Structures are given as structure tokens and as C-alpha cells.
Amino acid sequence: MTMKKIGKVFGVALLIMSFFTVASWGQEESIGSAAAFEQDTFTLEQMLTYALEDEVMAEAEYAAIIKEFGVGTPFTNIIKAEMTHQEAVLSLFEARDIEIPEFEEEDYIVLPDTLAEIYTVGIQAEINNIAMYDMFLEQELDMDVRQVFEALRNASLNHQAAFERASQRTSGTGQRGQYGKRNFR
């Protein structure tokens, strides 16, 4: 890996971390996958909370990207999926009569400067989401929880692939290029 690529990967990693831990706004706690990575074992309530936070943050982040950059797919398609993912996690909260946590996702949204960075961030966010669900799946889980977590992890694999395809279609200049507002299909 070249020094330029290493620098870019490091920069993106810092940006990803800032998505979920924003100390500059007075937020010091981690949420979603960032919070999950700080632990080795989890209660069911913690897993459900981190999963819900991660799915809500993905929807909020992708909506902000659409608004800021005027892009469509894959973001619009993935937002629809994130809403379905939230419903699946919420059903687990309800089935177990666990109180649904509230947080202000807007407090955690940080947008990169270019479309090329957004795709890289989307890829990394999905990688983090996949890793979080993999950690959860190592725990002893009821069958319904395991099925939801497996389905959400598999969906994130698809989202990651969609962001990778979209990233490859940019012009390489970090700008919208010829595919900026077009459907990528």
C-alpha cells in the first residue's frame, strides 16, 4: 500500500470515528457500532440498543448525504432498507418489553467534503456494522434475535457492495463525475 493510500485510509478512519463520537459538541459517549467495539460481552438490551443506534444513524447519515450532495442510488435504496432494519430491531425490543432508547442522531452526523469520501465512509460504516453483528452473533442468542442479526449483517454486506460499485463509478476526482445524479443501475 502506498503512503498516499495509507494516509487516505487513516483519514477516513478518523472521519468514521467522528461519526459516532462527537466530543466537540459535548457528546462524549459512543453509540452504535463504536460503542459495541468498546466491549467484549453484551446484554441483550445493549445489543439491541447498539443495533438500533447503528441502523438509525445509517438512515440519518445517508439522508444528510442525499440532501448535501444531491445523489440518489445507492443511498436512496439503502435508506429504505435501513428503515426496515430499524423495524426488525424494534420488534425485538417490543417482544421482550425492553424500553426503546432515544438519542438525537442529528448530533452525530458529520459529512465529508467530497462524494468520493462519502462512498468510502459508507463502505467503512457498513464494514463496522457487519463487524458489530459478527460480535453479537458470537453471543448466546435466542433464535429470533440470531435470525434478525444475521439478516441485518447480510444486508450490510449488500450495502457495502453497492457503495463499492458506486465508488468505482465516480470519476476518481472526488467529484460527482458523470454518474453524480444518475441511477447506477
Short mmCIF file of C-alpha atoms in Angstrom, two decimals, residues 2-184:
data_model
loop_
_atom_site.label_atom_id
_atom_site.label_comp_id
_atom_site.label_asym_id
_atom_site.label_seq_id
_atom_site.Cartn_x
_atom_site.Cartn_y
_atom_site.Cartn_z
CA THR A 2 1.40 3.39 -0.96
CA MET A 3 1.89 6.19 1.58
CA LYS A 4 -0.85 8.18 -0.15
CA LYS A 5 -3.32 5.31 0.26
CA ILE A 6 -2.28 4.76 3.88
CA GLY A 7 -2.85 8.45 4.59
CA LYS A 8 -6.25 8.36 2.92
CA VAL A 9 -7.31 5.23 4.83
CA PHE A 10 -6.14 6.80 8.10
CA GLY A 11 -8.07 9.99 7.34
CA VAL A 12 -11.23 8.08 6.54
CA ALA A 13 -10.88 6.02 9.72
CA LEU A 14 -10.69 9.21 11.76
CA LEU A 15 -13.75 10.55 9.97
CA ILE A 16 -15.68 7.35 10.68
CA MET A 17 -14.81 7.54 14.35
CA SER A 18 -16.08 11.11 14.43
CA PHE A 19 -19.47 9.94 13.13
CA PHE A 20 -20.23 8.13 16.32
CA THR A 21 -18.20 10.00 18.94
CA VAL A 22 -18.50 13.74 18.68
CA ALA A 23 -16.76 15.23 21.71
CA SER A 24 -16.61 18.69 20.16
CA TRP A 25 -20.39 19.03 20.53
CA GLY A 26 -20.34 17.91 24.14
CA GLN A 27 -21.14 14.30 23.20
CA GLU A 28 -18.62 12.02 24.83
CA GLU A 29 -20.42 8.70 24.72
CA SER A 30 -20.12 6.37 21.80
CA ILE A 31 -23.18 4.97 20.09
CA GLY A 32 -23.93 2.16 17.67
CA SER A 33 -21.06 0.02 16.46
CA ALA A 34 -18.47 2.37 18.02
CA ALA A 35 -19.96 1.66 21.46
CA ALA A 36 -20.11 -2.06 20.72
CA PHE A 37 -16.41 -2.13 19.84
CA GLU A 38 -15.62 -0.91 23.36
CA GLN A 39 -16.92 -4.18 24.88
CA ASP A 40 -16.38 -7.91 24.69
CA THR A 41 -19.64 -9.17 26.13
CA PHE A 42 -23.13 -7.74 25.90
CA THR A 43 -26.55 -7.92 27.45
CA LEU A 44 -29.43 -8.36 25.05
CA GLU A 45 -30.55 -4.79 25.80
CA GLN A 46 -27.10 -3.45 24.90
CA MET A 47 -27.01 -5.39 21.64
CA LEU A 48 -30.46 -4.19 20.65
CA THR A 49 -29.60 -0.62 21.61
CA TYR A 50 -26.35 -0.59 19.62
CA ALA A 51 -28.08 -2.22 16.66
CA LEU A 52 -30.92 0.32 16.69
CA GLU A 53 -28.49 3.24 17.06
CA ASP A 54 -26.38 1.98 14.16
CA GLU A 55 -29.39 1.50 11.89
CA VAL A 56 -30.88 4.90 12.80
CA MET A 57 -27.51 6.60 12.29
CA ALA A 58 -27.12 4.98 8.88
CA GLU A 59 -30.51 6.30 7.78
CA ALA A 60 -29.78 9.79 9.13
CA GLU A 61 -26.30 9.88 7.63
CA TYR A 62 -27.44 8.73 4.20
CA ALA A 63 -30.35 11.22 4.23
CA ALA A 64 -27.88 14.01 5.01
CA ILE A 65 -25.66 12.83 2.15
CA ILE A 66 -28.59 12.91 -0.27
CA LYS A 67 -29.50 16.41 0.85
CA GLU A 68 -25.92 17.75 0.76
CA PHE A 69 -24.72 16.11 -2.46
CA GLY A 70 -27.93 15.63 -4.42
CA VAL A 71 -27.24 11.94 -5.03
CA GLY A 72 -29.74 9.16 -5.50
CA THR A 73 -28.86 5.50 -5.56
CA PRO A 74 -27.41 3.67 -3.79
CA PHE A 75 -28.24 6.00 -0.88
CA THR A 76 -31.99 6.18 -1.53
CA ASN A 77 -32.31 2.42 -1.78
CA ILE A 78 -30.22 1.82 1.31
CA ILE A 79 -32.27 4.34 3.35
CA LYS A 80 -35.37 2.25 2.64
CA ALA A 81 -33.54 -0.84 3.83
CA GLU A 82 -32.33 0.94 6.99
CA MET A 83 -35.95 1.73 7.88
CA THR A 84 -36.83 -1.96 7.52
CA HIS A 85 -33.81 -2.86 9.66
CA GLN A 86 -34.98 -0.49 12.39
CA GLU A 87 -38.42 -2.11 12.35
CA ALA A 88 -36.83 -5.54 12.78
CA VAL A 89 -34.78 -4.39 15.78
CA LEU A 90 -37.75 -2.53 17.28
CA SER A 91 -39.82 -5.71 17.07
CA LEU A 92 -37.20 -7.42 19.27
CA PHE A 93 -37.42 -4.59 21.81
CA GLU A 94 -41.20 -4.92 21.87
CA ALA A 95 -41.24 -8.73 22.05
CA ARG A 96 -39.11 -8.54 25.19
CA ASP A 97 -40.77 -5.45 26.67
CA ILE A 98 -37.44 -3.57 26.71
CA GLU A 99 -37.66 0.21 26.75
CA ILE A 100 -36.66 1.74 23.41
CA PRO A 101 -33.78 4.18 23.88
CA GLU A 102 -33.87 7.69 22.48
CA PHE A 103 -30.97 9.74 21.18
CA GLU A 104 -30.51 12.72 18.90
CA GLU A 105 -28.94 11.27 15.77
CA GLU A 106 -28.52 14.76 14.31
CA ASP A 107 -25.89 15.40 16.99
CA TYR A 108 -23.69 12.70 15.49
CA ILE A 109 -23.87 13.45 11.76
CA VAL A 110 -20.61 14.63 10.20
CA LEU A 111 -20.36 14.91 6.43
CA PRO A 112 -17.16 14.63 4.39
CA ASP A 113 -16.29 17.24 1.78
CA THR A 114 -16.48 15.16 -1.41
CA LEU A 115 -18.63 12.47 -2.95
CA ALA A 116 -15.62 10.15 -3.20
CA GLU A 117 -15.12 10.39 0.56
CA ILE A 118 -18.81 9.74 1.15
CA TYR A 119 -18.65 6.42 -0.65
CA THR A 120 -15.54 5.46 1.31
CA VAL A 121 -17.29 6.42 4.54
CA GLY A 122 -20.37 4.44 3.51
CA ILE A 123 -18.21 1.40 2.84
CA GLN A 124 -16.48 1.71 6.21
CA ALA A 125 -19.76 2.29 8.04
CA GLU A 126 -21.11 -0.96 6.58
CA ILE A 127 -17.89 -2.80 7.47
CA ASN A 128 -18.27 -1.57 11.05
CA ASN A 129 -21.93 -2.63 11.07
CA ILE A 130 -21.01 -6.10 9.81
CA ALA A 131 -18.28 -6.45 12.45
CA MET A 132 -20.73 -5.40 15.17
CA TYR A 133 -23.27 -8.04 14.13
CA ASP A 134 -20.50 -10.65 13.89
CA MET A 135 -19.58 -9.87 17.53
CA PHE A 136 -23.23 -10.17 18.56
CA LEU A 137 -23.58 -13.48 16.73
CA GLU A 138 -20.76 -14.89 18.86
CA GLN A 139 -23.03 -14.47 21.91
CA GLU A 140 -25.67 -16.91 23.07
CA LEU A 141 -28.87 -15.65 21.44
CA ASP A 142 -32.49 -16.65 21.12
CA MET A 143 -33.28 -17.91 17.61
CA ASP A 144 -35.37 -14.85 16.63
CA VAL A 145 -32.59 -12.46 17.70
CA ARG A 146 -29.99 -14.53 15.85
CA GLN A 147 -32.11 -14.52 12.68
CA VAL A 148 -32.56 -10.73 12.78
CA PHE A 149 -28.85 -10.10 13.41
CA GLU A 150 -27.86 -12.48 10.60
CA ALA A 151 -30.29 -10.82 8.19
CA LEU A 152 -29.03 -7.33 9.11
CA ARG A 153 -25.40 -8.40 8.74
CA ASN A 154 -26.14 -9.90 5.34
CA ALA A 155 -27.96 -6.74 4.25
CA SER A 156 -24.92 -4.70 5.27
CA LEU A 157 -22.76 -6.91 3.07
CA ASN A 158 -25.05 -5.94 0.17
CA HIS A 159 -24.89 -2.25 1.15
CA GLN A 160 -21.11 -2.39 1.27
CA ALA A 161 -21.02 -3.88 -2.23
CA ALA A 162 -23.41 -1.17 -3.51
CA PHE A 163 -21.19 1.59 -2.11
CA GLU A 164 -18.11 -0.07 -3.62
CA ARG A 165 -19.76 -0.19 -7.05
CA ALA A 166 -20.84 3.45 -6.76
CA SER A 167 -17.36 4.48 -5.68
CA GLN A 168 -15.85 2.79 -8.72
CA ARG A 169 -18.20 4.77 -10.95
CA THR A 170 -17.02 8.18 -9.75
CA SER A 171 -14.53 9.92 -11.95
CA GLY A 172 -11.68 9.49 -9.48
CA THR A 173 -11.50 13.23 -8.94
CA GLY A 174 -13.61 13.15 -5.81
CA GLN A 175 -16.37 14.95 -7.67
CA ARG A 176 -19.72 13.70 -8.80
CA GLY A 177 -18.39 12.78 -12.23
CA GLN A 178 -20.65 11.56 -14.97
CA TYR A 179 -22.72 9.42 -12.57
CA GLY A 180 -23.35 12.09 -9.91
CA LYS A 181 -27.15 12.21 -10.04
CA ARG A 182 -27.93 9.23 -12.21
CA ASN A 183 -29.28 5.88 -11.22
CA PHE A 184 -26.33 3.48 -11.04
#
